[in-house]
């Protein structure tokens, strides 16, 4: 159950982040590199969170 909950939480967070990034991308216009950097940071953060949860 815990793994399923974590996976669902990550999926929902990813979708929300993607929606926000698209809005920011439209507002900034031409800030593709900034969006890519934010996405990479989010992926690294989620991966680190999953690893920490596994250790526990």
mmCIF file of C-alpha atoms in Angstrom:
data_model
loop_
_atom_site.group_PDB
_atom_site.id
_atom_site.type_symbol
_atom_site.label_atom_id
_atom_site.label_comp_id
_atom_site.label_asym_id
_atom_site.label_seq_id
_atom_site.Cartn_x
_atom_site.Cartn_y
_atom_site.Cartn_z
ATOM 1 C CA UNK A 1 0.000 0.000 0.000
ATOM 2 C CA UNK A 2 2.778 2.445 0.925
ATOM 3 C CA UNK A 3 4.501 2.061 -2.444
ATOM 4 C CA UNK A 4 1.225 2.582 -4.307
ATOM 5 C CA UNK A 5 0.472 5.715 -2.308
ATOM 6 C CA UNK A 6 3.972 7.089 -2.991
ATOM 7 C CA UNK A 7 3.673 6.332 -6.718
ATOM 8 C CA UNK A 8 0.247 8.038 -6.889
ATOM 9 C CA UNK A 9 1.565 11.058 -4.977
ATOM 10 C CA UNK A 10 4.557 11.373 -7.327
ATOM 11 C CA UNK A 11 2.310 11.011 -10.395
ATOM 12 C CA UNK A 12 -0.131 13.678 -9.157
ATOM 13 C CA UNK A 13 2.724 16.015 -8.191
ATOM 14 C CA UNK A 14 4.281 15.477 -11.625
ATOM 15 C CA UNK A 15 1.040 16.346 -13.417
ATOM 16 C CA UNK A 16 0.514 19.487 -11.317
ATOM 17 C CA UNK A 17 4.145 20.526 -11.831
ATOM 18 C CA UNK A 18 3.804 19.987 -15.593
ATOM 19 C CA UNK A 19 0.665 22.160 -15.715
ATOM 20 C CA UNK A 20 2.367 24.919 -13.700
ATOM 21 C CA UNK A 21 5.493 24.703 -15.873
ATOM 22 C CA UNK A 22 3.403 25.070 -19.054
ATOM 23 C CA UNK A 23 1.743 28.188 -17.588
ATOM 24 C CA UNK A 24 5.128 29.622 -16.549
ATOM 25 C CA UNK A 25 6.562 28.738 -19.952
ATOM 26 C CA UNK A 26 3.783 30.680 -21.671
ATOM 27 C CA UNK A 27 4.306 33.655 -19.347
ATOM 28 C CA UNK A 28 8.105 33.790 -19.726
ATOM 29 C CA UNK A 29 8.134 32.881 -23.442
ATOM 30 C CA UNK A 30 11.485 31.483 -24.547
ATOM 31 C CA UNK A 31 12.527 30.220 -21.104
ATOM 32 C CA UNK A 32 12.788 26.604 -22.235
ATOM 33 C CA UNK A 33 16.129 26.117 -20.463
ATOM 34 C CA UNK A 34 14.635 27.353 -17.181
ATOM 35 C CA UNK A 35 11.727 24.908 -17.542
ATOM 36 C CA UNK A 36 14.096 22.023 -18.307
ATOM 37 C CA UNK A 37 16.248 22.900 -15.280
ATOM 38 C CA UNK A 38 13.167 22.973 -13.007
ATOM 39 C CA UNK A 39 11.973 19.611 -14.367
ATOM 40 C CA UNK A 40 15.398 18.038 -13.742
ATOM 41 C CA UNK A 41 15.450 19.442 -10.193
ATOM 42 C CA UNK A 42 11.964 18.029 -9.540
ATOM 43 C CA UNK A 43 12.995 14.586 -10.866
ATOM 44 C CA UNK A 44 16.136 14.569 -8.696
ATOM 45 C CA UNK A 45 14.129 15.652 -5.640
ATOM 46 C CA UNK A 46 11.509 12.937 -6.161
ATOM 47 C CA UNK A 47 14.219 10.309 -6.731
ATOM 48 C CA UNK A 48 16.002 11.356 -3.519
ATOM 49 C CA UNK A 49 12.688 11.202 -1.634
ATOM 50 C CA UNK A 50 12.013 7.674 -2.895
ATOM 51 C CA UNK A 51 15.518 6.554 -1.882
ATOM 52 C CA UNK A 52 15.047 8.026 1.608
ATOM 53 C CA UNK A 53 11.701 6.232 1.930
ATOM 54 C CA UNK A 54 13.348 2.946 0.913
ATOM 55 C CA UNK A 55 16.020 3.351 3.605
ATOM 56 C CA UNK A 56 13.296 3.771 6.217
#
